[in-house]
Short mmCIF file of C-alpha atoms in Angstrom, two decimals:
data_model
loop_
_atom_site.label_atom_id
_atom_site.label_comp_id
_atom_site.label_asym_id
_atom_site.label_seq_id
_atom_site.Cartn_x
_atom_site.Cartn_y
_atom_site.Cartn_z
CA UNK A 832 -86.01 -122.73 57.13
CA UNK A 833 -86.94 -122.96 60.62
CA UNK A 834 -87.99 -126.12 63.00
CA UNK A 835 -91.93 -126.40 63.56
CA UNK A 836 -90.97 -127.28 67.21
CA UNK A 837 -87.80 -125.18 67.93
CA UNK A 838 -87.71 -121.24 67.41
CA UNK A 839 -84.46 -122.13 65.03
CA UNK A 840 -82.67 -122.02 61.77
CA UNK A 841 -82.01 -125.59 59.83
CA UNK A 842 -81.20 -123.94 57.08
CA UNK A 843 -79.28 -120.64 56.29
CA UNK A 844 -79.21 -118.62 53.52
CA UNK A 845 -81.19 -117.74 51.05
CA UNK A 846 -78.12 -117.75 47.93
CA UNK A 847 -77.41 -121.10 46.85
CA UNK A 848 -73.59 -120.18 47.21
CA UNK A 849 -74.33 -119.91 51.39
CA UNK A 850 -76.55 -122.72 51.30
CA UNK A 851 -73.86 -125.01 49.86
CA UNK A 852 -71.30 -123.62 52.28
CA UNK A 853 -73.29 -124.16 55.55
CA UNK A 854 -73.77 -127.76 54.29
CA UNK A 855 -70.13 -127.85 54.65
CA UNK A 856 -69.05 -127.15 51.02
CA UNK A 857 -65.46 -125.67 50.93
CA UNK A 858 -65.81 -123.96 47.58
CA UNK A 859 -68.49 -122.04 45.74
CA UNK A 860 -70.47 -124.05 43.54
CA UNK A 861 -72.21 -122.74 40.13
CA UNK A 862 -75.18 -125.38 39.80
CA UNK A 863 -78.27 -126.54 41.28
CA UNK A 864 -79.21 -129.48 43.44
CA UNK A 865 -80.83 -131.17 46.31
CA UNK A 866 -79.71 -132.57 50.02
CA UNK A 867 -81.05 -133.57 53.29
CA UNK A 868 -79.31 -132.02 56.32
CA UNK A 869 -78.90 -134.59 59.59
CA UNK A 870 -78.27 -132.77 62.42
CA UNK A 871 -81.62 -130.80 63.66
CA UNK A 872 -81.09 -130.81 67.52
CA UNK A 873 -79.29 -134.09 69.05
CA UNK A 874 -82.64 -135.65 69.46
CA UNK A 875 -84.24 -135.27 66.43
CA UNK A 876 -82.59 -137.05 62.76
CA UNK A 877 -82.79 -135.42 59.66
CA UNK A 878 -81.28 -137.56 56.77
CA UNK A 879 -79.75 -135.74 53.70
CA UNK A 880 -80.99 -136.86 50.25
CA UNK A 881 -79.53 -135.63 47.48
CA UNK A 882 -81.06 -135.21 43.74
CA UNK A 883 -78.83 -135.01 40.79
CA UNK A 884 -80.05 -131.62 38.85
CA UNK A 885 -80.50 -132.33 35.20
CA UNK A 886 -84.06 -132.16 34.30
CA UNK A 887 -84.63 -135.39 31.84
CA UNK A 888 -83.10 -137.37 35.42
CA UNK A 889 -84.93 -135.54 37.91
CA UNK A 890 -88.31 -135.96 35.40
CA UNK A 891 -87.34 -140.18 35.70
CA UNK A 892 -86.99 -140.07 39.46
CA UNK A 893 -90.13 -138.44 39.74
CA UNK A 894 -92.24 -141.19 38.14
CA UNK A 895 -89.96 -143.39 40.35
CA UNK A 896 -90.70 -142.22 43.69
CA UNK A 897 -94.76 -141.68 42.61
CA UNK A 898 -94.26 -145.39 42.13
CA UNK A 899 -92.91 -146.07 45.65
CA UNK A 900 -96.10 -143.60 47.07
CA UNK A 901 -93.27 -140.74 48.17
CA UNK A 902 -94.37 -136.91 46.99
CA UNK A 903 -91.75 -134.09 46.75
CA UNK A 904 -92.92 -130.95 47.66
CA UNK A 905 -91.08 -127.66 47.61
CA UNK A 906 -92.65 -123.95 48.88
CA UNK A 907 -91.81 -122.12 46.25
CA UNK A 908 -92.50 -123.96 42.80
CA UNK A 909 -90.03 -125.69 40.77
CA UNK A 910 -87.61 -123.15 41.17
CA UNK A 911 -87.34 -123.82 44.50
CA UNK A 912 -83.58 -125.37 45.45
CA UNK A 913 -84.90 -127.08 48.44
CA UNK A 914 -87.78 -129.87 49.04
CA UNK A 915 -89.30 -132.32 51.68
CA UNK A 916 -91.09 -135.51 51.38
CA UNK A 917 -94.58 -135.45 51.99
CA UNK A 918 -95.45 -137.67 55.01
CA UNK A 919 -91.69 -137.37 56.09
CA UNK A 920 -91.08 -134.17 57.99
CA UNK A 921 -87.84 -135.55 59.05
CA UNK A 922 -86.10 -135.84 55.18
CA UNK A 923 -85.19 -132.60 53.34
CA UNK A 924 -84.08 -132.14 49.86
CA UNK A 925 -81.99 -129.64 48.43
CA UNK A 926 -80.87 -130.29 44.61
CA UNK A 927 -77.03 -130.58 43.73
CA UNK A 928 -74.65 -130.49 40.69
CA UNK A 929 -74.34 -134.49 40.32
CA UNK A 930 -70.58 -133.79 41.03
CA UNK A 931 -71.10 -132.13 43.90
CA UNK A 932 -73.71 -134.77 45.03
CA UNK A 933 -69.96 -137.22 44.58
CA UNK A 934 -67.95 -134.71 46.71
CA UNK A 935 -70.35 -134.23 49.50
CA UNK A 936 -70.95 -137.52 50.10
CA UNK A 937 -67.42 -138.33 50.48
CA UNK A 938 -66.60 -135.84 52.72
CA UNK A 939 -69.62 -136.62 54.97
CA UNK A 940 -72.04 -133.97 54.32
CA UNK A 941 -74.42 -135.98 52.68
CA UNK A 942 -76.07 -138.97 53.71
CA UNK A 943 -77.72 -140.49 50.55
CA UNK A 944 -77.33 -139.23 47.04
CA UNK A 945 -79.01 -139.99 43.62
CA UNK A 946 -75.86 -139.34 40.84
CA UNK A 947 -74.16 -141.53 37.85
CA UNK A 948 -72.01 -144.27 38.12
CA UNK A 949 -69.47 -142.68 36.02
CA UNK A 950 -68.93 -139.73 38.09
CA UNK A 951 -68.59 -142.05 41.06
CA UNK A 952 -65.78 -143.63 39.13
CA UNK A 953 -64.24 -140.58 37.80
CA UNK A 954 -63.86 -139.19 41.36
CA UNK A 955 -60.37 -139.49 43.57
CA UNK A 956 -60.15 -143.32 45.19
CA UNK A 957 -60.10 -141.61 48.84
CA UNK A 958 -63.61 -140.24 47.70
CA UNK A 959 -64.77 -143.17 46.28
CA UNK A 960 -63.70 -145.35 49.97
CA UNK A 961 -65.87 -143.24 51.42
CA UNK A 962 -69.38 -144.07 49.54
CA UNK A 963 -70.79 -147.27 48.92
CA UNK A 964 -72.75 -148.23 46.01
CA UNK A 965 -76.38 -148.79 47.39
CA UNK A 966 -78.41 -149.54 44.29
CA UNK A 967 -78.01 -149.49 40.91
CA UNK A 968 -80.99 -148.51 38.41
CA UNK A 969 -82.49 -149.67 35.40
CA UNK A 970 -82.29 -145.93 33.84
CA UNK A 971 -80.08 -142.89 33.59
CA UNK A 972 -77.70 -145.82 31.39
CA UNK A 973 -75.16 -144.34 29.47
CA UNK A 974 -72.11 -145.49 28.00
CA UNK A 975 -68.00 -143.62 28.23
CA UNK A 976 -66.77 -143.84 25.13
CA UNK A 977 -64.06 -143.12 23.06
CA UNK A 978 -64.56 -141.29 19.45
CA UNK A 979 -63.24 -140.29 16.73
CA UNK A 980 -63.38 -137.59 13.41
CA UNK A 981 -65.28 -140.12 11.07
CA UNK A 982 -62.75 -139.05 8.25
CA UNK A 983 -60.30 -141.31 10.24
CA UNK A 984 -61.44 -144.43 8.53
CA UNK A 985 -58.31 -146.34 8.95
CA UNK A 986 -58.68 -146.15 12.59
CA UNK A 987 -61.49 -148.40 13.96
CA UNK A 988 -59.88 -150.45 17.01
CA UNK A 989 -57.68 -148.81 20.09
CA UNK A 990 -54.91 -150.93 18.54
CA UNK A 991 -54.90 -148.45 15.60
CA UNK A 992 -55.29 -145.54 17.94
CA UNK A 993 -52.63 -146.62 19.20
CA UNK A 994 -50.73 -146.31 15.73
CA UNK A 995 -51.70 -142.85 15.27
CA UNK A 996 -50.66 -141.63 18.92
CA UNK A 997 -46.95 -142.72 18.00
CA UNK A 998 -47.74 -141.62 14.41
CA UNK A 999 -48.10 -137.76 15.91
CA UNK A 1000 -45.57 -138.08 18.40
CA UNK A 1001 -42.73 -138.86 15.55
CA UNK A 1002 -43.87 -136.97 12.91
CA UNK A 1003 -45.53 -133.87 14.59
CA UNK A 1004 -43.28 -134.11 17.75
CA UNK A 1005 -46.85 -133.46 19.50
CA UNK A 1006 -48.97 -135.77 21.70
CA UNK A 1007 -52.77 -137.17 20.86
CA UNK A 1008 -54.95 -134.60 22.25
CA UNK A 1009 -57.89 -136.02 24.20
CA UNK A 1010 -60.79 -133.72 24.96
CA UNK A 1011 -62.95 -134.90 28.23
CA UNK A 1012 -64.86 -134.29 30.86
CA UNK A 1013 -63.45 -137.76 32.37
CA UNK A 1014 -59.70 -137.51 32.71
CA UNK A 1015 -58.84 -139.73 34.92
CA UNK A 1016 -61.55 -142.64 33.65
CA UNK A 1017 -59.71 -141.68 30.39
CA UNK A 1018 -55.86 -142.07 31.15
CA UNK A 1019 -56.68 -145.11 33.38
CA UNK A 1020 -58.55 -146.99 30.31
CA UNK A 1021 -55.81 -145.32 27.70
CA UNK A 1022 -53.05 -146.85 29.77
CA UNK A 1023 -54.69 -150.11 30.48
CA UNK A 1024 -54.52 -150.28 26.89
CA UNK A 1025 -51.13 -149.64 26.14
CA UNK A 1026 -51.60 -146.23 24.60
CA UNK A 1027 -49.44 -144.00 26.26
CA UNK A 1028 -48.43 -141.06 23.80
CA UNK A 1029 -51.46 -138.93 24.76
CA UNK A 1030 -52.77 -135.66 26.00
CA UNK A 1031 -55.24 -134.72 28.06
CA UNK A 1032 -57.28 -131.71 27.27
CA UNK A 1033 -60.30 -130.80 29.87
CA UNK A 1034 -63.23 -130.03 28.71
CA UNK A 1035 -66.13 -127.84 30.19
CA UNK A 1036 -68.74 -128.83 27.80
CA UNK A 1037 -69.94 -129.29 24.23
CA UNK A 1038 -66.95 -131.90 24.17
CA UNK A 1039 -67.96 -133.39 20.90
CA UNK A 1040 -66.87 -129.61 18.97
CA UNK A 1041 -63.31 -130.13 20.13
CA UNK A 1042 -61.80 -132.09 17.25
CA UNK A 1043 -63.46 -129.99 15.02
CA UNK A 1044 -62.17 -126.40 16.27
CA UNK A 1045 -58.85 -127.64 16.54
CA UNK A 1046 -58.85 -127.83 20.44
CA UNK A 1047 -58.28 -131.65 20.11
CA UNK A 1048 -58.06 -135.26 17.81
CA UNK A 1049 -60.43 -137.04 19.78
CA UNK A 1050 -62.76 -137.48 22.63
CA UNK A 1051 -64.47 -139.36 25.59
CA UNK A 1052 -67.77 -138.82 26.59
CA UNK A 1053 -70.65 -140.06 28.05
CA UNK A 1054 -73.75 -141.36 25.34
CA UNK A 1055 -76.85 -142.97 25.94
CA UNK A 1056 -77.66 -143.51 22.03
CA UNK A 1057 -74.64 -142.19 20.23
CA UNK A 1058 -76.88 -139.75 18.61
CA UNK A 1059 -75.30 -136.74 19.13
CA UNK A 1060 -71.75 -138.41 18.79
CA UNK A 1061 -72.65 -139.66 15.11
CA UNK A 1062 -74.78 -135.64 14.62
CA UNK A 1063 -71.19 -134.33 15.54
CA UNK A 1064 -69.16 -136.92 12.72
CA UNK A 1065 -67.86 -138.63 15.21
CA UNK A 1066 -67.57 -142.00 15.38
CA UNK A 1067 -66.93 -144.43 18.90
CA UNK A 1068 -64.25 -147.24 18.56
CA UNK A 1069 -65.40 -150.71 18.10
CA UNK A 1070 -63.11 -151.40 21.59
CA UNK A 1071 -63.63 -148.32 22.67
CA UNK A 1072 -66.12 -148.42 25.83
CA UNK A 1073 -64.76 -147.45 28.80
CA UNK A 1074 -67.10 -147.67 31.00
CA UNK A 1075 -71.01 -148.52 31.66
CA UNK A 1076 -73.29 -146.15 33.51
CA UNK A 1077 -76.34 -145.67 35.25
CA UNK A 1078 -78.30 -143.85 37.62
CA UNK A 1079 -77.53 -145.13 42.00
CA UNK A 1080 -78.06 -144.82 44.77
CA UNK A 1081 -74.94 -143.86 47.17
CA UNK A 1082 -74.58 -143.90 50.39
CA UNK A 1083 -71.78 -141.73 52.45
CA UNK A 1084 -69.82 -144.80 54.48
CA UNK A 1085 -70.06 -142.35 58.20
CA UNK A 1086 -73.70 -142.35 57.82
CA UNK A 1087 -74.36 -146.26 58.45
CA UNK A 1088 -74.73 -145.84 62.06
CA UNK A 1089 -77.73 -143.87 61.90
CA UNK A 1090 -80.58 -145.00 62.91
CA UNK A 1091 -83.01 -143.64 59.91
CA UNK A 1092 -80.84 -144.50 57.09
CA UNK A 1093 -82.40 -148.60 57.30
CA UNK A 1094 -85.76 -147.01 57.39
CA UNK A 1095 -84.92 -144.74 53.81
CA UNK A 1096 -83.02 -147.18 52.50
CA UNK A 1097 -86.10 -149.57 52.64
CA UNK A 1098 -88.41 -146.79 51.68
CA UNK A 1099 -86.23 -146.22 48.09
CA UNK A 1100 -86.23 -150.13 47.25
#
C-alpha cells in the first residue's frame, strides 16, 4: 500500500505471513485479522486498529460502527486482510487472530484492538501490564467454564471434583486430565480452589471431544449458551465459572501519548 502524498510503501507484502512480520510480529502466524500501522512519515499519525477475525464478531461490530456513522472499506472484497475507515484516511485496518490482536498490543505494535476479555486474562501478566482495558461491551459475552461427562452424576460442585482428582491419583496413580484452550485461567481457578491433583492437557480445538476420545476427564471452555457443551454430554459445574467474558476495547499502554488516540477513542464511544 502506498502513501497518496509520498512515492512510498506503508505496507509490505502481499502474504499475510510478511505482513504480520513487518508489523513487528516475531513468529509466523496461521490466521486472519486486522491492524492500523502508526508510523507513516514523522509528521503524519496513523493509528493501528485491530479487528478480532471470527465472522459472527466481526458481523456484530459491523452493525456497531454503522451505528457510530464509521464505514469499513477494503479494495479487494471481503477477502481482503486489510481495510480503512471511510472519512479517515489516517486509520488502517488489517484483521488479526484475536490472540494475536493480545500479543501485539502488548508488545507495542498495536495501538487499539477489538478481542475477548478472556484472552486478555489468559495472556502472561507482563502482557497484560502493558494494555489497558478501554471499554467493555454489551456483546461477544461468554462464559469459562468448567465441564464434565454427564455420566458423572455424583460430581456436581468443584468440592466433588475435588474428590475425584485424589480419587485418580490413589487409585489410578494418574492425575485429572484437563483439556483447554485456557491453561493458565484454568490452573489459577483450579488452585484457587484447592484442587491440586490435576493435569493440564492443551487443546487446539473441538475441546468438548476430548473426554470422549480418551484424550482427557474434563474440560474448560468458553460458552455463550452452553449449547454445544450440553450437544457434546457435557455438563458445567454448578461452581464452576471461571470467568466472565465479553467483547473490549484495549488499548496498548505506549500508545497514550499520541495525539490521535483521544480523537478514536471518542469516535468508538
Amino acid at each position: 500500500i502506498k502513501s497518496k502524498s509520498k512515492n512510498i510503501n506503508i505496507v509490505n507484502g502481499g502474504r499475510y505471513d510478511n505482513l504480520i512480520s513487518d508489523l513487528g510480529s516475531k513468529k509466523q502466524v496461521s490466521a486472519v485479522g486486522a491492524a492500523l500501522n502508526l508510523n507513516y512519515w514523522l509528521w503524519k499519525i496513523l493509528l493501528k486498529l485491530v479487528f478480532q477475525a471470527k465472522v459472527d464478531f466481526e458481523k456484530i461490530f459491523w452493525i456497531y460502527l454503522k451505528k457510530k456513522k464509521l464505514k469499513l472499506t477494503s479494495e479487494r472484497g471481503e477477502r481482503d486482510l486489510l481495510g480503512s475507515v471511510r472519512k479517515f484516511e489516517n486509520i488502517k485496518i488489517i484483521y488479526l487472530h484475536a490472540r494475536e490482536i493480545i500479543e501485539r498490543l502488548g508488545d507495542g505494535s498495536l495501538d487499539l484492538g477489538f478481542s475477548g476479555y478472556d484472552l486478555f486474562k489468559e495472556s502472561e501478566i507482563n502482557i497484560q501490564k502493558k494494555i489497558y482495558v478501554n471499554k467493555k461491551y454489551e456483546f461477544g459475552k461468554a462464559n469459562l467454564v468448567i465441564a464434565i461427562p454427564d455420566i458423572w452424576i455424583d460430581v456436581q460442585t468443584i468440592a466433588d471434583l475435588e474428590e475425584v482428582a485424589f480419587e485418580f491419583k490413589d487409585k489410578k496413580k494418574n492425575r485429572l486430565r484437563v483439556a483447554t484452550k485456557y491453561p493458565n485461567l484454568t490452573k489459577e481457578f483450579l488452585f484457587s480452589k484447592g484442587v491440586t491433583q490435576f493435569k493440564i492437557v492443551k487443546s487446539l480445538g473441538a475441546t468438548e471431544v476430548y473426554p470422549f476420545t480418551g484424550s482427557s476427564e474434563i474440560i474448560t471452555d468458553i460458552t455463550s449458551s452452553g449449547e454445544t457443551l450440553r450437544a457434546n454430554n457435557l455438563r458445567i459445574l454448578k461452581d464452576g465459572q471461571i470467568l466472565k467474558s465479553s467483547a473490549c476495547l484495549f488499548v496498548s499502554k505506549s500508545s497514550n501519548k499520541k495525539k490521535k488516540l483521544k480523537q478514536i477513542l471518542n469516535l468508538l464511544k
